[in-house]
Structures are given as C-alpha cells and as structure tokens.
mmCIF file of C-alpha atoms in Angstrom:
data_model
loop_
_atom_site.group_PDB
_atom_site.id
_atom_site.type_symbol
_atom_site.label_atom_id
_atom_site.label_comp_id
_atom_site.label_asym_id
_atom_site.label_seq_id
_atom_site.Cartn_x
_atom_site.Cartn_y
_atom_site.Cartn_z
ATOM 1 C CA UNK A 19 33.826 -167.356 -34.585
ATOM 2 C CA UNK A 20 30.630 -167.862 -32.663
ATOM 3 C CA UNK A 21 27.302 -168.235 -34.616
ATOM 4 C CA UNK A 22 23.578 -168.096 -33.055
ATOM 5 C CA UNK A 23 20.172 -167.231 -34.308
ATOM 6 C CA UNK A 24 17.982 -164.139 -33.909
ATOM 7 C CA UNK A 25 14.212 -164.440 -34.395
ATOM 8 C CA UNK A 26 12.794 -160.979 -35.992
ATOM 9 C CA UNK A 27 9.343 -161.042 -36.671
ATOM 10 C CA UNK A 28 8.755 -164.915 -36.393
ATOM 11 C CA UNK A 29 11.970 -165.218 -39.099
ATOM 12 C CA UNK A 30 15.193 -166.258 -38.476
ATOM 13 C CA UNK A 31 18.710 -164.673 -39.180
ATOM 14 C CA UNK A 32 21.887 -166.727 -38.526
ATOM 15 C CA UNK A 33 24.467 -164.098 -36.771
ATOM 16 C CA UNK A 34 28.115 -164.467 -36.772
ATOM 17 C CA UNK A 35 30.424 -162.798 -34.357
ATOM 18 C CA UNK A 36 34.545 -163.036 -34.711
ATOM 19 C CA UNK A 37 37.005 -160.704 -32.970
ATOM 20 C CA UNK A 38 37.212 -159.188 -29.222
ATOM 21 C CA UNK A 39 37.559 -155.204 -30.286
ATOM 22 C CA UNK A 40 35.920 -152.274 -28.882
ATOM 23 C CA UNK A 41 34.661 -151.125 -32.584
ATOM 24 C CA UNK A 42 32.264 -153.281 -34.651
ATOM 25 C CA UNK A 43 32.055 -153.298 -37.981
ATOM 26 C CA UNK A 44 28.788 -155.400 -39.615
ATOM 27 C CA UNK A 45 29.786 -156.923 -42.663
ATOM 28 C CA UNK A 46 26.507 -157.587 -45.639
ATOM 29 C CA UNK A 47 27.816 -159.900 -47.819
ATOM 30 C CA UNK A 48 27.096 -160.349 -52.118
ATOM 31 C CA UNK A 49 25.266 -162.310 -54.042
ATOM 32 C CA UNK A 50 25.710 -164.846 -54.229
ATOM 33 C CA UNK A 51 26.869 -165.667 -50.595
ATOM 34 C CA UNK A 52 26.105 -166.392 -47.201
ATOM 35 C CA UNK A 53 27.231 -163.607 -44.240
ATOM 36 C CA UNK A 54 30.581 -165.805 -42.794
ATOM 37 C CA UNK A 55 32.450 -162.172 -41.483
ATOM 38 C CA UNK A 56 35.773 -162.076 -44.312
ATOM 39 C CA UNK A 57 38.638 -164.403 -43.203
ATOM 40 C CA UNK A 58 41.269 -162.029 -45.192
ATOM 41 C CA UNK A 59 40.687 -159.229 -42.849
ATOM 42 C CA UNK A 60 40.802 -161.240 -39.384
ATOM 43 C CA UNK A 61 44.167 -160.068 -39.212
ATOM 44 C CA UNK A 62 43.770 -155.969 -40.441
ATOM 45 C CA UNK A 63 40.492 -156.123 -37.541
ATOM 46 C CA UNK A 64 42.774 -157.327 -34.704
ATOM 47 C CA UNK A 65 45.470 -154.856 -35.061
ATOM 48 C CA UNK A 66 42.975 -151.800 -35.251
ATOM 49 C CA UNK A 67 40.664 -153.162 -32.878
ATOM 50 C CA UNK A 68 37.388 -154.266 -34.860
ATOM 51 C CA UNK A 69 34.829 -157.049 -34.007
ATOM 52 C CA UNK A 70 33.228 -158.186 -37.093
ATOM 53 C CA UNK A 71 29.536 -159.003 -37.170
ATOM 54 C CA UNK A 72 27.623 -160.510 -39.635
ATOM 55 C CA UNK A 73 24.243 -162.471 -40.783
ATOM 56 C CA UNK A 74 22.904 -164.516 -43.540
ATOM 57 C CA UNK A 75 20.291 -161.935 -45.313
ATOM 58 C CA UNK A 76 16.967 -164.028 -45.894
ATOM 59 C CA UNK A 77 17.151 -167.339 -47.740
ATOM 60 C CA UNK A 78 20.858 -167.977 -47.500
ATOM 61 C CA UNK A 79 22.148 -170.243 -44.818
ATOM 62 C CA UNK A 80 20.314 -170.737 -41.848
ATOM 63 C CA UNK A 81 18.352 -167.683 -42.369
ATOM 64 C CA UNK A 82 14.484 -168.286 -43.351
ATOM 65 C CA UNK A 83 13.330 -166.725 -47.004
ATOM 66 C CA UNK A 84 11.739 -163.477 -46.855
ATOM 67 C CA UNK A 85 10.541 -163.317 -50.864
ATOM 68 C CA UNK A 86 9.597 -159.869 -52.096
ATOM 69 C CA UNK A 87 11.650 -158.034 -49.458
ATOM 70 C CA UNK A 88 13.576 -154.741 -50.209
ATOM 71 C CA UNK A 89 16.802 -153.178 -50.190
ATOM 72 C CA UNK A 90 15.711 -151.453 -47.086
ATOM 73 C CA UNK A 91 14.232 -154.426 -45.052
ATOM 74 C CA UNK A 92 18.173 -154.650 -44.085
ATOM 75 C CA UNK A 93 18.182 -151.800 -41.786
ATOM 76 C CA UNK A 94 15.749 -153.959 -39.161
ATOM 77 C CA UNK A 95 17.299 -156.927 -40.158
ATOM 78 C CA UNK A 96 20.673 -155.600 -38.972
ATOM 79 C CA UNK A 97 19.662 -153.677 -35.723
ATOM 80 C CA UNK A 98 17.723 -156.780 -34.755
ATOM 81 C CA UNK A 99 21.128 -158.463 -35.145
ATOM 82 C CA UNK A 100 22.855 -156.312 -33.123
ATOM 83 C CA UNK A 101 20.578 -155.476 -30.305
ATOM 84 C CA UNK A 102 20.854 -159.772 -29.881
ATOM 85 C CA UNK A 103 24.752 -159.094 -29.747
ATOM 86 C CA UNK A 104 24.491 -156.769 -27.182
ATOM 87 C CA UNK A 105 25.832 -153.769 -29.871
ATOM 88 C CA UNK A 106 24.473 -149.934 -30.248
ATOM 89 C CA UNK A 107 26.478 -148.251 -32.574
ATOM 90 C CA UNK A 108 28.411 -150.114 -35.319
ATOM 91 C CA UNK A 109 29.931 -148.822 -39.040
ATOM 92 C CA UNK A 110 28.617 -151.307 -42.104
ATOM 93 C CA UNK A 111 31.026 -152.521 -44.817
ATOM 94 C CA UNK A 112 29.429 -154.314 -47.636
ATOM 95 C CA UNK A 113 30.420 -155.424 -50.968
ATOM 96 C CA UNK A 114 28.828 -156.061 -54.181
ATOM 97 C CA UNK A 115 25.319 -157.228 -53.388
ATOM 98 C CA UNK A 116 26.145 -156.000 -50.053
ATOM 99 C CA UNK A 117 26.647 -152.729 -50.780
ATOM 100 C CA UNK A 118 22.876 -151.427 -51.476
ATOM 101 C CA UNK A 119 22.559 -153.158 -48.132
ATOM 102 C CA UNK A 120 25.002 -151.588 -46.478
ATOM 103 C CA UNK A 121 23.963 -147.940 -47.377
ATOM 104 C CA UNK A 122 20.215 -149.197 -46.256
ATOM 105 C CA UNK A 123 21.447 -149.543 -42.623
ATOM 106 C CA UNK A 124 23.879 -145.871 -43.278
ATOM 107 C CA UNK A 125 20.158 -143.865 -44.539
ATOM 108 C CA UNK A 126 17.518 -145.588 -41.902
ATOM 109 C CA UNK A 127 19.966 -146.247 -38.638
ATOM 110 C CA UNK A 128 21.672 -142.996 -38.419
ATOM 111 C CA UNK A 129 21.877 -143.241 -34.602
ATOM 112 C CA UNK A 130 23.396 -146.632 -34.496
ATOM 113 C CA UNK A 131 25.294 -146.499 -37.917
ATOM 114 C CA UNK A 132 28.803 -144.395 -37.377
ATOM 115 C CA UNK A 133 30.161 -144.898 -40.997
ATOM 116 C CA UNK A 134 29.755 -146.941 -43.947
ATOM 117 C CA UNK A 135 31.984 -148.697 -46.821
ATOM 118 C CA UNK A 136 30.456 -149.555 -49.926
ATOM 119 C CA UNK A 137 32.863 -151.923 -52.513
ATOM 120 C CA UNK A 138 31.936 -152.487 -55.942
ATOM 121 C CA UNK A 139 27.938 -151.755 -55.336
ATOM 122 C CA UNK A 140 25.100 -151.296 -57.097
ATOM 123 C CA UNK A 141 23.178 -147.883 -57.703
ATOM 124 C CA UNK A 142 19.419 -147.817 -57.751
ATOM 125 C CA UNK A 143 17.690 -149.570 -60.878
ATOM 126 C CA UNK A 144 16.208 -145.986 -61.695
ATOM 127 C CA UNK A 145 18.906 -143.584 -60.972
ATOM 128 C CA UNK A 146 18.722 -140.638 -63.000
ATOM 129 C CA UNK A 147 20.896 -140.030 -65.256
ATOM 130 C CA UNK A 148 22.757 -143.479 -65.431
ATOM 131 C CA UNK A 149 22.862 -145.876 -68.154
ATOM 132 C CA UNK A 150 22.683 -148.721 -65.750
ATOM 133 C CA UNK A 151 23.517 -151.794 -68.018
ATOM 134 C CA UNK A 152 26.517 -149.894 -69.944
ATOM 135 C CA UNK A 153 29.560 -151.510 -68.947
ATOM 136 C CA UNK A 154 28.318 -154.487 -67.463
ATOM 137 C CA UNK A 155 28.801 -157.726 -68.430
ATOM 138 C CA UNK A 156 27.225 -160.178 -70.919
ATOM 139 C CA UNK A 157 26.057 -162.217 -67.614
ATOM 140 C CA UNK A 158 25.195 -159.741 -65.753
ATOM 141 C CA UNK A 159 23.007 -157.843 -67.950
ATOM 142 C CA UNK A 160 21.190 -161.333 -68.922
ATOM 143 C CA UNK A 161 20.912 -162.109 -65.343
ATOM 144 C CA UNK A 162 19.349 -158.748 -64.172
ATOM 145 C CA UNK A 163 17.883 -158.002 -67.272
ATOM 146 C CA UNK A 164 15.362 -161.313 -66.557
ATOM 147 C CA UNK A 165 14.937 -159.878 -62.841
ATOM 148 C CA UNK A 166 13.680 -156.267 -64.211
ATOM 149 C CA UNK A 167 10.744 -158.311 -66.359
ATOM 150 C CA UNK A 168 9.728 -159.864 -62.899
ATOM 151 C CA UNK A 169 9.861 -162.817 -60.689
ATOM 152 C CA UNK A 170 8.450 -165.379 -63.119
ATOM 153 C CA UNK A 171 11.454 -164.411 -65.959
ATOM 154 C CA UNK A 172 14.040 -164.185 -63.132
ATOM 155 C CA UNK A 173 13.274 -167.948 -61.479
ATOM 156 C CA UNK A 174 13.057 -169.126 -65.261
ATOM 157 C CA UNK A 175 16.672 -167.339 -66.201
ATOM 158 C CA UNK A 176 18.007 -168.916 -62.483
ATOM 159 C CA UNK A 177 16.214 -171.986 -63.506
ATOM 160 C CA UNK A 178 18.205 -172.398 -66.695
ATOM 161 C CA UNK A 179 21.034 -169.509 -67.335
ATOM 162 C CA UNK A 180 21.858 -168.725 -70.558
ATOM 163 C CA UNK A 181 25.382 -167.502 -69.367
ATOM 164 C CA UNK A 182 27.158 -169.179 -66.957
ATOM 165 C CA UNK A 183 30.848 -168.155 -67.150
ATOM 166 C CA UNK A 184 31.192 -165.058 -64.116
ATOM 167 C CA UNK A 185 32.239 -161.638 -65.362
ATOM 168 C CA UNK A 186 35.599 -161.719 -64.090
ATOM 169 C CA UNK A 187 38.410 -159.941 -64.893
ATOM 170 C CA UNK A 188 42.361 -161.441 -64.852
ATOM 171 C CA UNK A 189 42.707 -159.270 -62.056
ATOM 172 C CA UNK A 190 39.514 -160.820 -60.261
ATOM 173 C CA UNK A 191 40.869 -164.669 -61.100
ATOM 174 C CA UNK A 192 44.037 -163.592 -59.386
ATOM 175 C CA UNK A 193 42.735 -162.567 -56.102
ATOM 176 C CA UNK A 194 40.527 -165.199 -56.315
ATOM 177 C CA UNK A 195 43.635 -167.155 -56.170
ATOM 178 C CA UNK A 196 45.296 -165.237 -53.424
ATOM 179 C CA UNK A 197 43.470 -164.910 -49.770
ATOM 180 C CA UNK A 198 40.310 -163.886 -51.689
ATOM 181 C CA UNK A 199 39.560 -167.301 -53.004
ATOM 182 C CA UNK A 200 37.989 -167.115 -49.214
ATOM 183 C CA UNK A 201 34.857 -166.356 -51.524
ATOM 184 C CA UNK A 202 35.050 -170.219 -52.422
ATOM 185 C CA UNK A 203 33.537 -171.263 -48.485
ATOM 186 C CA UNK A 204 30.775 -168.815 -48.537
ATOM 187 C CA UNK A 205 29.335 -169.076 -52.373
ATOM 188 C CA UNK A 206 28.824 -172.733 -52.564
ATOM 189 C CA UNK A 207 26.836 -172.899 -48.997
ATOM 190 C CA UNK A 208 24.705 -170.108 -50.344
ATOM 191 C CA UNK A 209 23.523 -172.286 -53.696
ATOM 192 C CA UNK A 210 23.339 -175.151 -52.073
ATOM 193 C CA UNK A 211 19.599 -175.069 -51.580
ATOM 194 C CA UNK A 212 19.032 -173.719 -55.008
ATOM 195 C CA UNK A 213 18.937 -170.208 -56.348
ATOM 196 C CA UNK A 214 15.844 -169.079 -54.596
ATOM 197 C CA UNK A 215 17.799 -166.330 -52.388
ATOM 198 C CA UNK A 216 19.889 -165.017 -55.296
ATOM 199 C CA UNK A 217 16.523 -164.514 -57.034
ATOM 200 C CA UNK A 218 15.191 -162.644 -54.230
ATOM 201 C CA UNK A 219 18.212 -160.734 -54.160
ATOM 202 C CA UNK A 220 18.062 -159.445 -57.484
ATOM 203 C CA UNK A 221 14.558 -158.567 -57.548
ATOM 204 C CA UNK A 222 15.478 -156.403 -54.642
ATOM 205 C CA UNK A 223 18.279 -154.551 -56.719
ATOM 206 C CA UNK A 224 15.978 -153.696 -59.626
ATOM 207 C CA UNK A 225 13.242 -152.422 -57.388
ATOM 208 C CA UNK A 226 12.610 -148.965 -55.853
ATOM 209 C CA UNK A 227 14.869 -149.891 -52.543
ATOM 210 C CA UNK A 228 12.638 -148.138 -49.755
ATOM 211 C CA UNK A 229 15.241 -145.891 -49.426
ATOM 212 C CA UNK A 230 17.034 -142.362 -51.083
ATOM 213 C CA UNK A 231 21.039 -143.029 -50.777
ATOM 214 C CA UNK A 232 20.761 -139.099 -51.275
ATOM 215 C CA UNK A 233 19.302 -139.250 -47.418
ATOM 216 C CA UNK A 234 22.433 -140.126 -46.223
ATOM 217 C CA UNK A 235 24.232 -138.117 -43.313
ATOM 218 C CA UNK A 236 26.721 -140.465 -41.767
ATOM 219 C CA UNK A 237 30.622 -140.926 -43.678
ATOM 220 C CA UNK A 238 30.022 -143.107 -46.840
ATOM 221 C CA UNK A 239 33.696 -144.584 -48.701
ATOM 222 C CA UNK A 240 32.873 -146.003 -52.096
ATOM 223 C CA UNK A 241 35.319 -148.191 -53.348
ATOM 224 C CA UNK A 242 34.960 -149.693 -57.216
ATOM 225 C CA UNK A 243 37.771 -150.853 -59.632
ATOM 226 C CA UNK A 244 37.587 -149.294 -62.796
ATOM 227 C CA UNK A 245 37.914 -152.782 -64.771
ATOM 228 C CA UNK A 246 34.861 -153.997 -63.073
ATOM 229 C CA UNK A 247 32.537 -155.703 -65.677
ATOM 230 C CA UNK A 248 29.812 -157.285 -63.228
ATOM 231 C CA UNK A 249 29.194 -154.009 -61.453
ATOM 232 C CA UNK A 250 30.485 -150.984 -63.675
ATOM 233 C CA UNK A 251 32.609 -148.522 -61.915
ATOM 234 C CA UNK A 252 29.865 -145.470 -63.366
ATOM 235 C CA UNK A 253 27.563 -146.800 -60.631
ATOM 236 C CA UNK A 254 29.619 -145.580 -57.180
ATOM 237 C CA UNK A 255 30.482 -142.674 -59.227
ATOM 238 C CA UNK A 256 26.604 -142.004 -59.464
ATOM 239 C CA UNK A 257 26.249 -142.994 -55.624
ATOM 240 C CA UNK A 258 29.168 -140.342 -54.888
ATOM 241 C CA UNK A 259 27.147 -137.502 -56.246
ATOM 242 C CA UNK A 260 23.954 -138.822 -54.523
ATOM 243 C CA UNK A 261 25.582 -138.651 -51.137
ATOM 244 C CA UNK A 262 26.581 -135.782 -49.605
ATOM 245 C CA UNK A 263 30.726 -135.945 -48.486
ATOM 246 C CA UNK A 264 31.191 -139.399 -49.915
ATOM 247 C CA UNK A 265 34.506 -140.343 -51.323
ATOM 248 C CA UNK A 266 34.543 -141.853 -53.522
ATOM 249 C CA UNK A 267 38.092 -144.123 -54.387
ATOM 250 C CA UNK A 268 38.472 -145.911 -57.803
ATOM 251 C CA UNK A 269 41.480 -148.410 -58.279
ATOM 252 C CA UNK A 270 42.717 -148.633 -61.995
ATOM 253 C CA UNK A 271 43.065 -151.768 -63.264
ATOM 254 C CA UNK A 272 40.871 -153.437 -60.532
ATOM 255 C CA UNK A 273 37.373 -155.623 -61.197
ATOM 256 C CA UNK A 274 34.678 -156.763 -59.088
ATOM 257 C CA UNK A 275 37.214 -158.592 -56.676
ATOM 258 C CA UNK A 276 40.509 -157.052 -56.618
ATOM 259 C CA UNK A 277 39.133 -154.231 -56.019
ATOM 260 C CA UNK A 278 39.089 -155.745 -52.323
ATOM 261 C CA UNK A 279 42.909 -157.009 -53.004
ATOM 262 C CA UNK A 280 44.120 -153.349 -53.554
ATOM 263 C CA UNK A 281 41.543 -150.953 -50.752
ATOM 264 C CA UNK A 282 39.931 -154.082 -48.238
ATOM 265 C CA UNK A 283 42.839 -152.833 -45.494
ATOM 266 C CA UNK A 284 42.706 -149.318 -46.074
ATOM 267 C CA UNK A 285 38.796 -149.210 -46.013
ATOM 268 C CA UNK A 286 39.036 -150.709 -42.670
ATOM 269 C CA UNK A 287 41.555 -148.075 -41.616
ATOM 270 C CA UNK A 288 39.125 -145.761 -43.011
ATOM 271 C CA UNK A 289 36.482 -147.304 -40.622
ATOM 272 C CA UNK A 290 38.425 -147.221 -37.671
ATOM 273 C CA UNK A 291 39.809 -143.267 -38.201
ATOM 274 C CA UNK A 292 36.270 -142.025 -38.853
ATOM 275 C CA UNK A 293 34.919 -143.684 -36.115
ATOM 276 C CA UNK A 294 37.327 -142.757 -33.062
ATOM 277 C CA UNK A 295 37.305 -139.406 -34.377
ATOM 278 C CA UNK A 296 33.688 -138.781 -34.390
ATOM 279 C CA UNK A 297 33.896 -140.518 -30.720
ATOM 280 C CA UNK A 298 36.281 -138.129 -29.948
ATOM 281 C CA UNK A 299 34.343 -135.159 -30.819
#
C-alpha cells in the first residue's frame, strides 16, 4: 500500500494506492470511514488484474474538511486523485455512503469513468416516487431525519445520538465477523477526530447532489441485499430505473454488509469483463 497527498484547490486528499494491475478500480468508501482500498478483495484484484485506488473524502483522515460540499464535489475530488497517480481512465466501486459518490464520478467523468458498482447506496433525498425512510432503520431514520432539518439539528443529533445500536442484520454481524470485520481498521480512524465528517456526509445525502443519476451513460451494477435495514433495498431499485442499462442484482437474505460477503467478487469480475470489453471494442 503506498499513501501520499494531493492538494486540490488549496485542500488536501490523502490517496492510497495497492496492487500492480493494468485496470484501476477507485474505491469511495461509507460513512462512517476513511478511504483504506478493501483488504478482502486484495486477493480477487490480483488474480483479475486490478489496482485499487482510493482517498479519504473531506474531513476523514488526513484529508482537510470541506463543510457544505455535495454529492458531486467527488467527481473533481477523484480525477484530481488520479491525474496525481498518473491514471486516465478508471471504473468506481463504492459502497454505502460511497455509492452516491461513486455514481457522481460515473455522471460528470464519462471520459475517464469506464464502469461503475454501486453496493447498498443511497438514492437522492427527493427521488420521485420513493418513500425514502420506509424500510430503514430506527437509527437511521433518527440520524438522517436530524440531517434533513439542517446542520444545527444534525451536529446536535451527532453531538448526543438518541440511538446508538447500528442497524445490522444477523447476516451483517456475521460478515462482520468473517474478512469483513476489515470495516473495524477504517471506522474507528474516521471518528477519531469527532463526528464532524459524518455530519458533512449526511448533509450531502439529503441535499440536491449536483448531479441527475438519470445522466448516466457509462455501465452502472447495483448491488443491495434485500434484508438491508440501514439502506433499504427500494432505493437501488429506484436508481435502476433512473439509469439507463443498469442492473440491478439483489441478494435475498443479505443487509447492509453481507451484501458485500455474497456479490464483492463477482462485482469485481463484473468490473473487469465490462471494462476489457469496451477496450476491446
């Protein structure tokens, strides 16, 4: 793994970089968490050939705050992370809070972006037609509930939760007990400092996001479990309808986490078969 930082617009973003491959894959990580590339597929990226890269979005790690930034701000972000790794095109895989970010890079970097994986993501705050909340969990609807009434009632809610417990399924605590409890080494950096980032974060999700997922023309895979309480499995299904040619897989039984226990590999092989083949073409 080597690390360094890239200065974009007098701000900071600590990069990552693991793997030697010939395809590159940018990873956005959740919330919340800093952008450490995922351990569990080092070994899936070797044998097809990926190089992850990766960054802490603003606030988390070593990357300076950027409050009141949007979903979209993620598309510079990221090509000002790759042009400092020496990288044109890459595909984006993000999950959870990553996801919005991931499709921000897929809508506004269509030359660069060659594909992109969303897991377990958010749909826009306003989306038409979705009950956003239904579904979700008791701590997630008090926790983004206090971001939609603004930034004073989400640092207050951060400040002082009134639910702490995560919503995680049995399925989630297992993986988290198998090679996903990886999650352990990048959440507890990413609160160290306090809950500033995670604020920004959601503010971001419950915002317009600068961008129309509906815009996008390179190949989306959406990935949910249907079990998932934290984000509800009706949201990728909305994002699947949005985007033109997006497939859209759902794994029964799956939550917020396993959901990366049962598809993480195959979304990867997704990655690398769209990829070659549009290179090929």
């Amino acid at each position: 793994m080597t690390e360094t930082d890239v200065v974009v617009n007098g701000r900071t973003l600590h990069a990552y970089a693991h793997g030697d491959g010939d395809l590159v894959v940018m990873w956005h990580h959740g919330t919340p968490n800093i952008g450490t590339p995922p351990a569990p597929l080092f070994a899936a990226a070797q044998r097809l050939g990926i190089r992850f890269i990766a960054y802490d979005r603003p606030g988390y790690g070593g990357s300076t705050p950027h409050p009141d930034r949007d979903v979209a701000s993620a598309a510079g972000d990221a090509a000002a992370v790759a042009d400092a790794l020496g990288v044109d095109a890459f595909a984006v895989f993000g999950h959870s809070g990553g996801g919005p970010h991931a499709l921000a890079c897929a809508a506004l970097l269509p030359g660069r972006v060659t594909a992109a994986v969303a897991g377990a993501g958010l749909a826009p705050f306003a989306a038409a037609g979705l009950d956003w909340f239904a579904g979700m969990g008791p701590g997630g609807v008090a926790s983004l509930r206090s971001a939609a009434a603004g930034r004073a009632a989400k640092e207050a809610y951060a400040a002082n939760p009134t639910i702490t417990d995560p919503d995680f399924t049995a399925a989630d605590w297992a993986a988290l007990d198998g090679a996903w409890g990886w999650f352990g080494s990048v959440v507890q950096p990413a609160i160290a400092n306090g809950p500033a980032p995670l604020v920004d974060d959601d503010l971001a999700y419950v915002r317009p996001w600068g961008f129309d997922p509906a815009t996008i023309t390179v190949p989306v895979l959406l990935l949910h479990g249907e079990g998932d309480l934290m984000v509800p499995a009706s949201h990728s299904a909305w994002l699947a309808d949005q985007i033109k040619g997006a497939e859209l897989r759902l794994t029964p039984g799956a939550g917020h986490i396993s959901v990366l226990t049962a598809q993480d590999q195959a979304a990867l092989e997704w990655i690398a078969a769209v990829t070659r083949t549009r290179e090929d073409a």
